[in-house]
Coordinates of C-alpha atoms and ligand atoms in Angstrom, one line a residue:
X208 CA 121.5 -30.6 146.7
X209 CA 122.9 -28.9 143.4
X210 CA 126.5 -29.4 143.2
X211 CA 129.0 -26.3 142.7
X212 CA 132.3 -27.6 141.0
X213 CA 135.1 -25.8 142.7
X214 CA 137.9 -24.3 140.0
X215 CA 141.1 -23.2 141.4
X216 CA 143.2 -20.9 139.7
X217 CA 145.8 -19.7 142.6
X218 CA 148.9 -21.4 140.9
X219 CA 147.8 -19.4 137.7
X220 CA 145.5 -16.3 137.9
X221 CA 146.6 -15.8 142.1
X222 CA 150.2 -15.8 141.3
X223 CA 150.0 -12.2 139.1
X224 CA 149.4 -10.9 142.0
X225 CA 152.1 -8.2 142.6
X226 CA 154.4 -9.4 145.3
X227 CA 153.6 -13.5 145.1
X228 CA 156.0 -15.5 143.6
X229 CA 156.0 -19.1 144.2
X230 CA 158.8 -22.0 144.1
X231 CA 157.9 -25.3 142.3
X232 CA 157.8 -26.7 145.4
X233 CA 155.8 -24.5 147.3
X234 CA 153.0 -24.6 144.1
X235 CA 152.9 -28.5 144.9
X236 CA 152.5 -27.6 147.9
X237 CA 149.7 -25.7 147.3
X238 CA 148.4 -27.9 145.1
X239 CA 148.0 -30.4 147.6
X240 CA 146.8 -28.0 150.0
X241 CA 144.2 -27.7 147.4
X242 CA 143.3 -31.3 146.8
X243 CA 143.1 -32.0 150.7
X244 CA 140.2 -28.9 151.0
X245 CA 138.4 -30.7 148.3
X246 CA 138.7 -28.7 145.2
X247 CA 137.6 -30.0 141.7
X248 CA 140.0 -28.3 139.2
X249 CA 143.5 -27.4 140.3
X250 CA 144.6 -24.4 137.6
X251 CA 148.5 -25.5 137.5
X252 CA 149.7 -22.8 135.4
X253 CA 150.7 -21.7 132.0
X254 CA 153.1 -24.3 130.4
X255 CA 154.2 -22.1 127.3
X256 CA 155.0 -19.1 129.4
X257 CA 157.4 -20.0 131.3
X258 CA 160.0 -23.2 132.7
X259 CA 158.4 -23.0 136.2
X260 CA 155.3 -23.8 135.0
X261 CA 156.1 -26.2 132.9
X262 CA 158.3 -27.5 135.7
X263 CA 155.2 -27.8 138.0
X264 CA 153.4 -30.1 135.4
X265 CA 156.2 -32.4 134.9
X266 CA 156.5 -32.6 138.8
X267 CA 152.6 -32.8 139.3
X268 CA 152.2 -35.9 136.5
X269 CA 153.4 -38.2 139.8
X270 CA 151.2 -36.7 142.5
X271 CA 148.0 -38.4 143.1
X272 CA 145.4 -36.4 144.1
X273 CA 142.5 -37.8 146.0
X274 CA 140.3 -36.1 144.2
X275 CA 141.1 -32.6 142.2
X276 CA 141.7 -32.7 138.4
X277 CA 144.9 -30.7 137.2
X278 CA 144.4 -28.5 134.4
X279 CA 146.9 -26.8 131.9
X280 CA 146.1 -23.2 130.9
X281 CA 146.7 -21.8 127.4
X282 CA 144.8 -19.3 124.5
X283 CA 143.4 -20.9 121.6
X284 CA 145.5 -20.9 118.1
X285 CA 146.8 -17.5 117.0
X286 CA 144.3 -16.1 113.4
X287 CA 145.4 -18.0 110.7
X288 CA 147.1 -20.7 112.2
X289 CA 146.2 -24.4 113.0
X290 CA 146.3 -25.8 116.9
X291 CA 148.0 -29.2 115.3
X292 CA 151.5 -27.0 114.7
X293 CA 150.6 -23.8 117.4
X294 CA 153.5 -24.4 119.8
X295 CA 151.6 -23.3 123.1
X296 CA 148.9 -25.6 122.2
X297 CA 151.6 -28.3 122.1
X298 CA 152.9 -27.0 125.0
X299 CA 149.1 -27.6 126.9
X300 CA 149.6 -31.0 125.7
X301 CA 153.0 -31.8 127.1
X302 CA 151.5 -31.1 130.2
X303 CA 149.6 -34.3 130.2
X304 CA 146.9 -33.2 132.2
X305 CA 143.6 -34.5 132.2
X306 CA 141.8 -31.0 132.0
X307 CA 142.7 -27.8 129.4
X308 CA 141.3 -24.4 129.4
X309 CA 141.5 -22.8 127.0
X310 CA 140.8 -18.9 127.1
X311 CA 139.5 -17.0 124.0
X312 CA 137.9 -13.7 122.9
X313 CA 134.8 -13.1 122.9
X314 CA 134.2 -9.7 122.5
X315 CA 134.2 -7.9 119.8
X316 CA 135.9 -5.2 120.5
X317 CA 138.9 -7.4 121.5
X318 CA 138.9 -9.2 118.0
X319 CA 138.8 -5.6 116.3
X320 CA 141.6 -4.2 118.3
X321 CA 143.6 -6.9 120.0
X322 CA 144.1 -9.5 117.6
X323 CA 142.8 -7.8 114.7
X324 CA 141.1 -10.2 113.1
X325 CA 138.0 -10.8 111.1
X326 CA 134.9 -12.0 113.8
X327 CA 134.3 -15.3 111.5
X328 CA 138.1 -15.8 111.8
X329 CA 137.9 -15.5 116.1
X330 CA 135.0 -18.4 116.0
X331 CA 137.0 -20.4 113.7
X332 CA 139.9 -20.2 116.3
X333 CA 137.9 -20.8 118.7
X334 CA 136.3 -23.9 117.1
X335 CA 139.1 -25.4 115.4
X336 CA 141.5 -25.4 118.7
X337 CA 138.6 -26.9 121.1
X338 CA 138.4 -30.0 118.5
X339 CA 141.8 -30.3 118.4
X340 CA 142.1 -30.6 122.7
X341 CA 139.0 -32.6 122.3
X342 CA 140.5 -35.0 119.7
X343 CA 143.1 -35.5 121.9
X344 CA 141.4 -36.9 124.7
X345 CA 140.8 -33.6 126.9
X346 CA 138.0 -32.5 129.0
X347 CA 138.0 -28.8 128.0
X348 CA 137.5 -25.4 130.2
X349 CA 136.6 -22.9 127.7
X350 CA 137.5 -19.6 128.9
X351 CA 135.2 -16.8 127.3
X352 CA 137.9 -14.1 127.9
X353 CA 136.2 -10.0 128.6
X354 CA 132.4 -11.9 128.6
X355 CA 130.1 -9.4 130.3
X356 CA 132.1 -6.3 128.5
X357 CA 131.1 -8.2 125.1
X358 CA 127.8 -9.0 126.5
X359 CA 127.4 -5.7 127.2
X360 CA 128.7 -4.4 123.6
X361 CA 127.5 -7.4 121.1
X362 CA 125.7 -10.1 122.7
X363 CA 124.8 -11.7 119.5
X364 CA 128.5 -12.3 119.0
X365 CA 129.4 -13.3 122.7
X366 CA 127.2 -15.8 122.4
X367 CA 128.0 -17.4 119.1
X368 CA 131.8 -17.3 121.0
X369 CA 130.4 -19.6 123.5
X370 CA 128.3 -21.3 121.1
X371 CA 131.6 -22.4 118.5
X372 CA 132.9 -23.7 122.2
X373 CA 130.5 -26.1 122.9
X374 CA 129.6 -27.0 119.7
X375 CA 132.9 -28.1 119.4
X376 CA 132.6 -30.2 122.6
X377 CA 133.7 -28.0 125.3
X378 CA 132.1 -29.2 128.7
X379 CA 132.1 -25.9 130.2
X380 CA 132.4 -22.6 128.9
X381 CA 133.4 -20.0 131.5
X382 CA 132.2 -16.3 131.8
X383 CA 134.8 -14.4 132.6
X384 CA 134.6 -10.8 133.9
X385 CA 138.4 -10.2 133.4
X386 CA 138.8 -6.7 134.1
X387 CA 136.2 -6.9 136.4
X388 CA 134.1 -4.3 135.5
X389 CA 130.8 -6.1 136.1
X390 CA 128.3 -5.5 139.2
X391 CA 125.8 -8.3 140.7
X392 CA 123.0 -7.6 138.5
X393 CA 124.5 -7.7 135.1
X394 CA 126.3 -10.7 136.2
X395 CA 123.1 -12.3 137.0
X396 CA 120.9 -11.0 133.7
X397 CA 124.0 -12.2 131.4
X398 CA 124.3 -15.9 133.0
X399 CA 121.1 -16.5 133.2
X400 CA 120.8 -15.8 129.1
X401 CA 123.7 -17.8 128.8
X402 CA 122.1 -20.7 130.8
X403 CA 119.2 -20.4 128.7
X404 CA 120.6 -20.1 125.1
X405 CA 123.1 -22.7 125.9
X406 CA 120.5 -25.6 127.6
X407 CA 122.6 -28.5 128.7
X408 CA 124.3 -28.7 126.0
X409 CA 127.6 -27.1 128.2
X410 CA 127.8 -26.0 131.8
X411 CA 128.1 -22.5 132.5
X412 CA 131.1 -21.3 134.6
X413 CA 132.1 -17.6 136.4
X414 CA 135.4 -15.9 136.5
X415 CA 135.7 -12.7 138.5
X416 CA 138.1 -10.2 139.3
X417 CA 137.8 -7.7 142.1
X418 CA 138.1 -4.3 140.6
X419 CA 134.5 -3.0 141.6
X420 CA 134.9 -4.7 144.7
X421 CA 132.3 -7.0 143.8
X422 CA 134.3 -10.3 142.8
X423 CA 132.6 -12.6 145.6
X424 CA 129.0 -11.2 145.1
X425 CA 129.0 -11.4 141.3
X426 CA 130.4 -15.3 141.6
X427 CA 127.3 -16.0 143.9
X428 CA 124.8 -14.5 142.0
X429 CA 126.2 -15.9 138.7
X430 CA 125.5 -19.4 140.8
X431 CA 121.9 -18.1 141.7
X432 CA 121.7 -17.7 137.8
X433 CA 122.2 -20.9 136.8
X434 CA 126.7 -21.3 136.7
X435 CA 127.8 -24.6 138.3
X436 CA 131.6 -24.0 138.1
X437 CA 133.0 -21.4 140.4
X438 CA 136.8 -20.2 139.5
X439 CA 138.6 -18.3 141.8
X440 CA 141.9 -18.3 144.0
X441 CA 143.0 -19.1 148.0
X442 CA 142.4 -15.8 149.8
X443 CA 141.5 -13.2 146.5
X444 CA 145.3 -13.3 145.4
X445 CA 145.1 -11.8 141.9
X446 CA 146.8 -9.2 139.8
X447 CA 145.6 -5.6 140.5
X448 CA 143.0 -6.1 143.6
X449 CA 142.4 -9.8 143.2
X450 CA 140.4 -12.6 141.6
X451 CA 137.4 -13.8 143.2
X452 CA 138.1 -14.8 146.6
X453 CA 137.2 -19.0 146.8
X454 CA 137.7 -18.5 150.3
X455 CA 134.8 -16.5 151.1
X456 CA 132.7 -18.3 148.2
X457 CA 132.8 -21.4 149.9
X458 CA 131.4 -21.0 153.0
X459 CA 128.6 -18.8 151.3
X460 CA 127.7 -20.5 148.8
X461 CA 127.4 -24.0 151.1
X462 CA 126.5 -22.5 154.6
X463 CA 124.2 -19.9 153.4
X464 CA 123.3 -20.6 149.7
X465 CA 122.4 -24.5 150.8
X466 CA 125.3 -25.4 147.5
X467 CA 127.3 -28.3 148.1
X468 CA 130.8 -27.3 146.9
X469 CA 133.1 -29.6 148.9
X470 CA 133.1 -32.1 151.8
X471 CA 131.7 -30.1 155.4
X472 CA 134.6 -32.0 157.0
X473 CA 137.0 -30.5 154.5
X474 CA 135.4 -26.9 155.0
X475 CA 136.9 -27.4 158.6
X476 CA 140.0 -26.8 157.0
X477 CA 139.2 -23.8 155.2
X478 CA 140.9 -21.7 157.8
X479 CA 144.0 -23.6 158.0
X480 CA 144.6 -23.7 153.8
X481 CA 144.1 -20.3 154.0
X482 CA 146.5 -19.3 156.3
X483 CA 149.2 -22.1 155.4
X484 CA 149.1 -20.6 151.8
X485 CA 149.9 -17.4 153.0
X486 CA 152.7 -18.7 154.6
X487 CA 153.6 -20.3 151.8
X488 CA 153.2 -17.1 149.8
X489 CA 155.3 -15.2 152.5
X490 CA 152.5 -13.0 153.4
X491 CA 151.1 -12.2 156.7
X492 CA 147.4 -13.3 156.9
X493 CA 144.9 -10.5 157.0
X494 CA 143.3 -10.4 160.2
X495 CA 140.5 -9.4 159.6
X496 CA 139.6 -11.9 156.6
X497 CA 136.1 -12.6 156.5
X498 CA 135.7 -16.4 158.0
X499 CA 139.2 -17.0 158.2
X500 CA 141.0 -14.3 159.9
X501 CA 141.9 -14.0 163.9
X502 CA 139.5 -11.1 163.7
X503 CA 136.3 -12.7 161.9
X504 CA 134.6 -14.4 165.0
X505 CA 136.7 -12.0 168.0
X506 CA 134.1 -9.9 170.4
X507 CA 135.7 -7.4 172.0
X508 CA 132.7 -5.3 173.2
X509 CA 131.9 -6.5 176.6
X510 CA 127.9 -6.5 175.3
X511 CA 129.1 -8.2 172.1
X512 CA 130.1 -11.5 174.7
X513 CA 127.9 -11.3 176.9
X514 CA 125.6 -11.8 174.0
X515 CA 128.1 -14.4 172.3
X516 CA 127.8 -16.4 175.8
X517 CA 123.6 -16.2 176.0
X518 CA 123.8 -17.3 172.7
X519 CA 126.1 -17.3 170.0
X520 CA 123.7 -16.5 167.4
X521 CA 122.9 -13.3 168.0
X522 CA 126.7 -11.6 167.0
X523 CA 127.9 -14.4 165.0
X524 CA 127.4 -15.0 161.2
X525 CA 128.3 -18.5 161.2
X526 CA 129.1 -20.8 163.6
X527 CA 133.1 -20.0 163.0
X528 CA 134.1 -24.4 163.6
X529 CA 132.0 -24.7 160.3
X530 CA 135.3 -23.1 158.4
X531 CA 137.7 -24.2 160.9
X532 CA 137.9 -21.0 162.6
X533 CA 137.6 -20.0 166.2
X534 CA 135.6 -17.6 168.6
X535 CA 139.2 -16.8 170.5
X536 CA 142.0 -14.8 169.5
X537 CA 144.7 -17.4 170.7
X538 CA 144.1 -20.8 171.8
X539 CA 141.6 -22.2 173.4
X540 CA 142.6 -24.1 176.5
X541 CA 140.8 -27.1 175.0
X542 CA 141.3 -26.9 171.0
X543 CA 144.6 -26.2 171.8
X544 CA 145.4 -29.2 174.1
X545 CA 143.6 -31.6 171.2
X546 CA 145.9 -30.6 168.6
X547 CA 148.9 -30.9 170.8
X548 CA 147.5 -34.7 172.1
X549 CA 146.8 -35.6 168.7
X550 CA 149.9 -34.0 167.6
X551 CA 152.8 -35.6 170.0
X552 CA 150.6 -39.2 169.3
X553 CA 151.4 -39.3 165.5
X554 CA 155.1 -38.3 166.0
X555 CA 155.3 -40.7 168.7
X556 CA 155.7 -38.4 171.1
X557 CA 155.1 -39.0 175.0
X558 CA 153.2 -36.2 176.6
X559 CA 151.6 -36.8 179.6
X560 CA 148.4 -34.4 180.7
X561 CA 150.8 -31.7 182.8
X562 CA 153.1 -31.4 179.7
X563 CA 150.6 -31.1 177.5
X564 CA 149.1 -28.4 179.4
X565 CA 153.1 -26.9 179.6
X566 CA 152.9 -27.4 175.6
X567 CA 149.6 -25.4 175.4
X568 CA 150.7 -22.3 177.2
X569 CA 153.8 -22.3 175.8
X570 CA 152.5 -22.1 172.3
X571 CA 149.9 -19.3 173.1
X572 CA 152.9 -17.2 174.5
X573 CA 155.1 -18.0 171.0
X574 CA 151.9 -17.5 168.9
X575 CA 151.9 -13.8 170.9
X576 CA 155.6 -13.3 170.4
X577 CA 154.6 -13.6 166.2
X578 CA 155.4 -17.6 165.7
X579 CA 153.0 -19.0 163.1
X580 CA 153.4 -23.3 163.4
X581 CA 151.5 -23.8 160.0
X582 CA 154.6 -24.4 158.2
X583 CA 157.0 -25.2 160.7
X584 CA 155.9 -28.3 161.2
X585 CA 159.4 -29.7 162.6
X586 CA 159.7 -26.4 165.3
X587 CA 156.4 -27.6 166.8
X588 CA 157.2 -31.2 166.9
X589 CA 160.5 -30.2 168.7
X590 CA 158.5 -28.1 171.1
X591 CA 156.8 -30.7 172.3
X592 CA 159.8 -33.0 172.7
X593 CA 161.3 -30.0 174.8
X594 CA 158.0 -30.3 177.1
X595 CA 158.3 -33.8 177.7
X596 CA 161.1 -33.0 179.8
X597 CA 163.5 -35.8 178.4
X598 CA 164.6 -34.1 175.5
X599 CA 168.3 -34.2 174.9
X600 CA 169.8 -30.8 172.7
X601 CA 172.2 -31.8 169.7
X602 CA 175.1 -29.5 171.0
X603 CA 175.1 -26.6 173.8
X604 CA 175.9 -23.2 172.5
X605 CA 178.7 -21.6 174.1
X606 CA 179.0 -18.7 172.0
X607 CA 178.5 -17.4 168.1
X608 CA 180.1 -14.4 166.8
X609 CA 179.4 -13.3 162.8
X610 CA 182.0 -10.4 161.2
X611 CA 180.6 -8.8 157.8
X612 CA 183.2 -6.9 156.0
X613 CA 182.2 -4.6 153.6
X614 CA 185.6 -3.8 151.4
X615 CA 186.5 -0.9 149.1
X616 CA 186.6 -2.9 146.3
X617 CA 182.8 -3.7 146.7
X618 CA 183.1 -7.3 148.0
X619 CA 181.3 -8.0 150.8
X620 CA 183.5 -10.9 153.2
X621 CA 181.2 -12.8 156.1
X622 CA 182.9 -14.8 158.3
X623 CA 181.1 -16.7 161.5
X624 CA 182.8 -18.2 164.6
X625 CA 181.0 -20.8 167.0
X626 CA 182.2 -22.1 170.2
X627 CA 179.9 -25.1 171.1
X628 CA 179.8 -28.3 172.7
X629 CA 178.8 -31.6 171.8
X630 CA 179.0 -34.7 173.9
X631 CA 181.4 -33.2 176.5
X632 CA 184.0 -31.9 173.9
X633 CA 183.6 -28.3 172.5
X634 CA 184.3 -27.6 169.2
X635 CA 185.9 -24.0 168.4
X636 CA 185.5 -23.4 164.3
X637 CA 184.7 -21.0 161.7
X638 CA 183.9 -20.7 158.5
X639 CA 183.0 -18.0 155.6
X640 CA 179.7 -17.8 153.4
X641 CA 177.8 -15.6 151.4
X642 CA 176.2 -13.9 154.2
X643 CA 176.0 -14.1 157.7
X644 CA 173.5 -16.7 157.8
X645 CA 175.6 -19.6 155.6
X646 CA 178.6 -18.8 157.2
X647 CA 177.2 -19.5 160.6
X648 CA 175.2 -22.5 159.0
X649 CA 179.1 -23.6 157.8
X650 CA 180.3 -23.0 160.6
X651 CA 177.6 -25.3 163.0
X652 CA 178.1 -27.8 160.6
X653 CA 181.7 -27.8 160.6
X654 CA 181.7 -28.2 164.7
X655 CA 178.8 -30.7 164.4
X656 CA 179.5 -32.9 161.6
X657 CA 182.1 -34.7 163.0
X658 CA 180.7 -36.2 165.4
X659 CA 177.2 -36.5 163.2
X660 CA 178.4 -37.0 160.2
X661 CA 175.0 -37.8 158.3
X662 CA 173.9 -34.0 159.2
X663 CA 176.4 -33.0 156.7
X664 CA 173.4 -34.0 154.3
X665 CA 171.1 -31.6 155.4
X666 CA 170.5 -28.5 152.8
X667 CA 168.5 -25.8 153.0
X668 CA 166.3 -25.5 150.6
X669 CA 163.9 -22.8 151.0
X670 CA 164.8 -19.3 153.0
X671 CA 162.1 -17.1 153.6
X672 CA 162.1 -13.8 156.0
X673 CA 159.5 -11.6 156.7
X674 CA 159.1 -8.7 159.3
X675 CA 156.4 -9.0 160.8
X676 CA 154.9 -5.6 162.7
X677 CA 153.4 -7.4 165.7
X678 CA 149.9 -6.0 167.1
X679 CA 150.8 -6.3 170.4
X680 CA 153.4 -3.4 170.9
X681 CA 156.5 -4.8 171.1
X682 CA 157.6 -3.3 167.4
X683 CA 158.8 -4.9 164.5
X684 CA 160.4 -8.7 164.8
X685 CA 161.8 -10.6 162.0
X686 CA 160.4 -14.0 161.6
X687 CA 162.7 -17.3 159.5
X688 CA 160.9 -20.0 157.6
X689 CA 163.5 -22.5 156.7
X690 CA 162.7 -25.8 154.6
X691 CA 165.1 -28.6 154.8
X692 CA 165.9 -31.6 153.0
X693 CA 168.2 -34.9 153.1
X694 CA 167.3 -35.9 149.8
X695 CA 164.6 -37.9 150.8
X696 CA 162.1 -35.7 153.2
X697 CA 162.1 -32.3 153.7
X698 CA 160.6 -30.3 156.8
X699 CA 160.0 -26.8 158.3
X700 CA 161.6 -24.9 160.9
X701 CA 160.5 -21.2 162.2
X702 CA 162.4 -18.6 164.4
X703 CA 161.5 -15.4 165.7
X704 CA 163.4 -12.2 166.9
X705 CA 163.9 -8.6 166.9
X706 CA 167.4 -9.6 165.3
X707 CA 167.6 -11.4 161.8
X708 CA 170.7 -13.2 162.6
X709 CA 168.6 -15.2 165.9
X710 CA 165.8 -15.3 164.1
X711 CA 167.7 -17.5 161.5
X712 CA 169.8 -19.5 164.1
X713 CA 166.8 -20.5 166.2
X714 CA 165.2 -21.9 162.7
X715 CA 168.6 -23.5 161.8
X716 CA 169.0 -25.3 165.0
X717 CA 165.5 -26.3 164.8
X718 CA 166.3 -27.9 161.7
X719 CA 169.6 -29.8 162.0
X720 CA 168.0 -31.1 166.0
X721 CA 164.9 -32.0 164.0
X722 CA 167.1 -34.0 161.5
X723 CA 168.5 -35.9 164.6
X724 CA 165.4 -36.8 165.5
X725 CA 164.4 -40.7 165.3
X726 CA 162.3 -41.2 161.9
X727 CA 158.8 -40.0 162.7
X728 CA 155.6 -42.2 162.2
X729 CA 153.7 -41.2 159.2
X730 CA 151.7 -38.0 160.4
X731 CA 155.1 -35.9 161.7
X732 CA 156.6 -33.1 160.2
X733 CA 158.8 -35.3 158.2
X734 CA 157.4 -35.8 154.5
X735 CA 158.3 -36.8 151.3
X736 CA 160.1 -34.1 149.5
X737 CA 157.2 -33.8 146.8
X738 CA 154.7 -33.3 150.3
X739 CA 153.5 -30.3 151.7
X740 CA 154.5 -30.7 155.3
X741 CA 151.7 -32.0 157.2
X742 CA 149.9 -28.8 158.9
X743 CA 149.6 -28.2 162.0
X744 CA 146.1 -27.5 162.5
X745 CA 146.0 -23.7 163.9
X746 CA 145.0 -24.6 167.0
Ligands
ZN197 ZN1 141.4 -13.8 135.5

């Protein structure tokens, strides 16, 4: 079976995407996401554009991945200069990574107008800052930047772009359709030239953007001509409609193209990564997402099952376990009482058969109300402690009252007051913050703290809200993601309501009774800080 090599570019192309703007610690998060589906090259960003990125490579140098390859992105030296003293070349390397790509033009056009340059000039700079990466230990991604417009203008020159690359001892030069102009066809005629003119001296790679719509299909049928590196990003995020969705690509180009791209056993997860990453991006995920969304395998025509029933074949694509997906809207009876089993097991959780079953049906009616468990891993641990019938609340909740004050001066005064009680004594306190939500955090803690003093250690770390407009009628709820650390592990915590303020307080019990919780086997919720939290498989 020919082998596909599998080039991320989420945490660098994806994150233009209008609207996405990750943490450092949700892109190692994705990142390992990433590494767990299988992925070959994990695109970490652009070290000399900005801290954050830069950030992510210091923090990535101590990760091990199982198997992806991190790679720095950056251009090639600027005309006239030398890579040995071009600061975002030495920025590439400070990244320490074992792969760099670096991206170049390659049409002419672009060396006319853009850089204004001579077209001898372009190679040189293409030539010179490969050797230089190459010298200095690197496997090297060359990125051949407006390909098929330059194909399409000067193919003479496009190629001798590619040509300086690999002479220079790229391993892989990668067409890119950046502004993605390009349909099927002249995708395929172009690669397959490429392929040709180029031998195996280099392997070919394809780059797509979205703009004709056509970002998946020209990716597989640069493959069918001859490109064995695929770049692309977790559900199409990109900046104006997308890059090349690696979410659909996969599954096509290993179910139906007979590819091997990654692991089958990791396809399983293809659903899950795409819908944790979503989360993690603070979107809702699209429904109907080919292979991956609620919608994508759902038969609502009473023909439609019946047929699915007979045999599933005839009104289904793929068989949707292949990508970790499922025929049913919610869960399954039986998938979902295996993730719960399997679940409660590696937190060391009790759970006999009836609460189990309890567990189930209490998470299809949550997943209805609008909870999503993929990262809230520490909410649906606590739910199934709460089914086991033993479970023992931190504190009961008398009352909570929250006063914001808006002044004429402009200042804005929050003040929260909680009335709880905690081992038989109740606590009366209040506290101020900077909203509603950290004044009633301050004021829990305040109450709670003195009997529990290690929960004072507990910060929140990540605050994410999103309203969510539900499809089942009920309007518009607002739905908390909260990530919490000690220091040491960090963890997820969800709440749902029509009202922001409940919404948060359900996630920030969640989290401080999660904290109280004795120190999970390795499997919970609970995970090194530098950890994704483990998912909970959408069941
Ligand atoms: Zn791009």
């Amino acid at each position: 079976m020919t082998t596909i090599a599998v080039y991320d570019t989420t945490l660098r192309d994806g994150t233009q995407s209008e609207g996405i703007s990750l943490s450092v610690e949700d892109k190692l998060k994705v990142a390992r996401l990433l590494d767990e589906l299988g992925v070959d090259y994990i695109e970490g960003g652009w070290p000399g554009s900005n801290p954050k990125d830069e950030a992510f490579f210091q923090r990535a140098k101590d990760m091990v991945f199982q198997h992806a390859r991190v790679t720095a992105f950056g251009m090639t030296c600027r005309a006239g200069g030398d890579p040995a003293e071009d600061a975002n070349i030495g920025a590439l390397l400070d990244a320490e990574t074992p792969v760099v790509t670096v991206v170049g033009k390659t049409s002419m056009l672009h060396v006319k107008e853009v850089i204004r340059t001579t077209p001898e000039e372009n190679l040189r700079m293409i030539r010179e800052s490969v050797a230089y990466l190459k010298a200095q230990g690197k496997e090297v991604v060359y990125d051949a930047e407006h390909f098929f417009d330059g194909w399409r203008d000067d193919r003479d020159y496009a190629l001798d772009c590619l040509r300086a690359a690999v002479a220079a001892g790229a391993e892989n030069v990668t067409l890119c359709d950046t502004n993605g102009s390009s349909l099927p066809p002249q995708v395929a005629e172009a690669t397959a030239a490429v392929f040709d003119a180029l031998g195996d001296r280099a392997e070919v790679g394809i780059h797509t953007h979205n703009d004709s719509e056509c970002a998946v299909a020209n990716s597989l049928a640069a493959v069918e001509a001859g490109a064995r590196l695929v770049q692309g990003t977790i559900n199409g995020y990109g900046e104006r409609t997308g890059n090349a969705n690696l979410v659909s690509i996969l599954p096509a180009l290993q179910l139906k193209m007979g590819y091997d791209c990654v692991p089958a056993d990791r396809l399983r997860r293809l659903t899950e990564t795409s819908h944790f990453v979503d989360e993690l991006c603070n979107l809702t995920p699209d429904p109907d997402r080919p292979y991956v969304g609620r919608n994508a395998f759902a038969h609502k025509g009473g023909m439609h099952v019946a047929g699915v029933k007979a045999d599933a074949r005839t009104f289904e694509h793929i068989e949707p376990g292949l990508v970790g997906n499922s025929r049913d809207v919610l869960i399954s009876e039986l998938s979902g009482r295996g993730s719960v089993v399997s679940r409660a097991e590696s937190a060391g959780i009790d759970l006999d058969a009836d609460a189990a079953k309890r567990a189930v049906e209490t998470l299809k009616e949550r997943e209805h109300r609008g909870y999503h468990y993929e990262a809230a891993g520490a909410s649906f641990e606590l739910l199934l402690r709460r089914e086991t019938g033993e479970y023992e609340p931190l504190f009961r909740l008398e009352g909570f009252r929250v006063i914001t004050e808006k002044r004429a001066d402009g200042r804005v005064e929050t003040e929260a007051t909680i009335k709880i009680w905690v081992d038989g004594h109740r606590y009366v306190r209040t506290a101020e913050g900077n909203g509603p939500v950290n004044a009633l955090d301050r004021a829990l803690r305040e109450a709670i703290t003195e009997l529990h003093p290690h929960l004072a250690e507990i910060e929140l770390v990540n605050y994410k809200v999103r309203i969510m407009d539900t499809h089942h009628g009920t309007g518009a709820v607002t739905r908390v993601l909260l990530d919490s650390s000690d220091g040491q592990d960090r963890w997820g915590s969800i709440g749902v309501s029509e009202n922001i303020i409940e919404a948060s307080w359900e996630a920030l019990v969640d989290s401080l009774e999660y904290a109280f919780q004795p120190r999970n086997a390795p499997g919970g919720a609970r995970q090194p800080a530098d950890d994704a939290p483990a998912p909970v498989g959408k069941p």
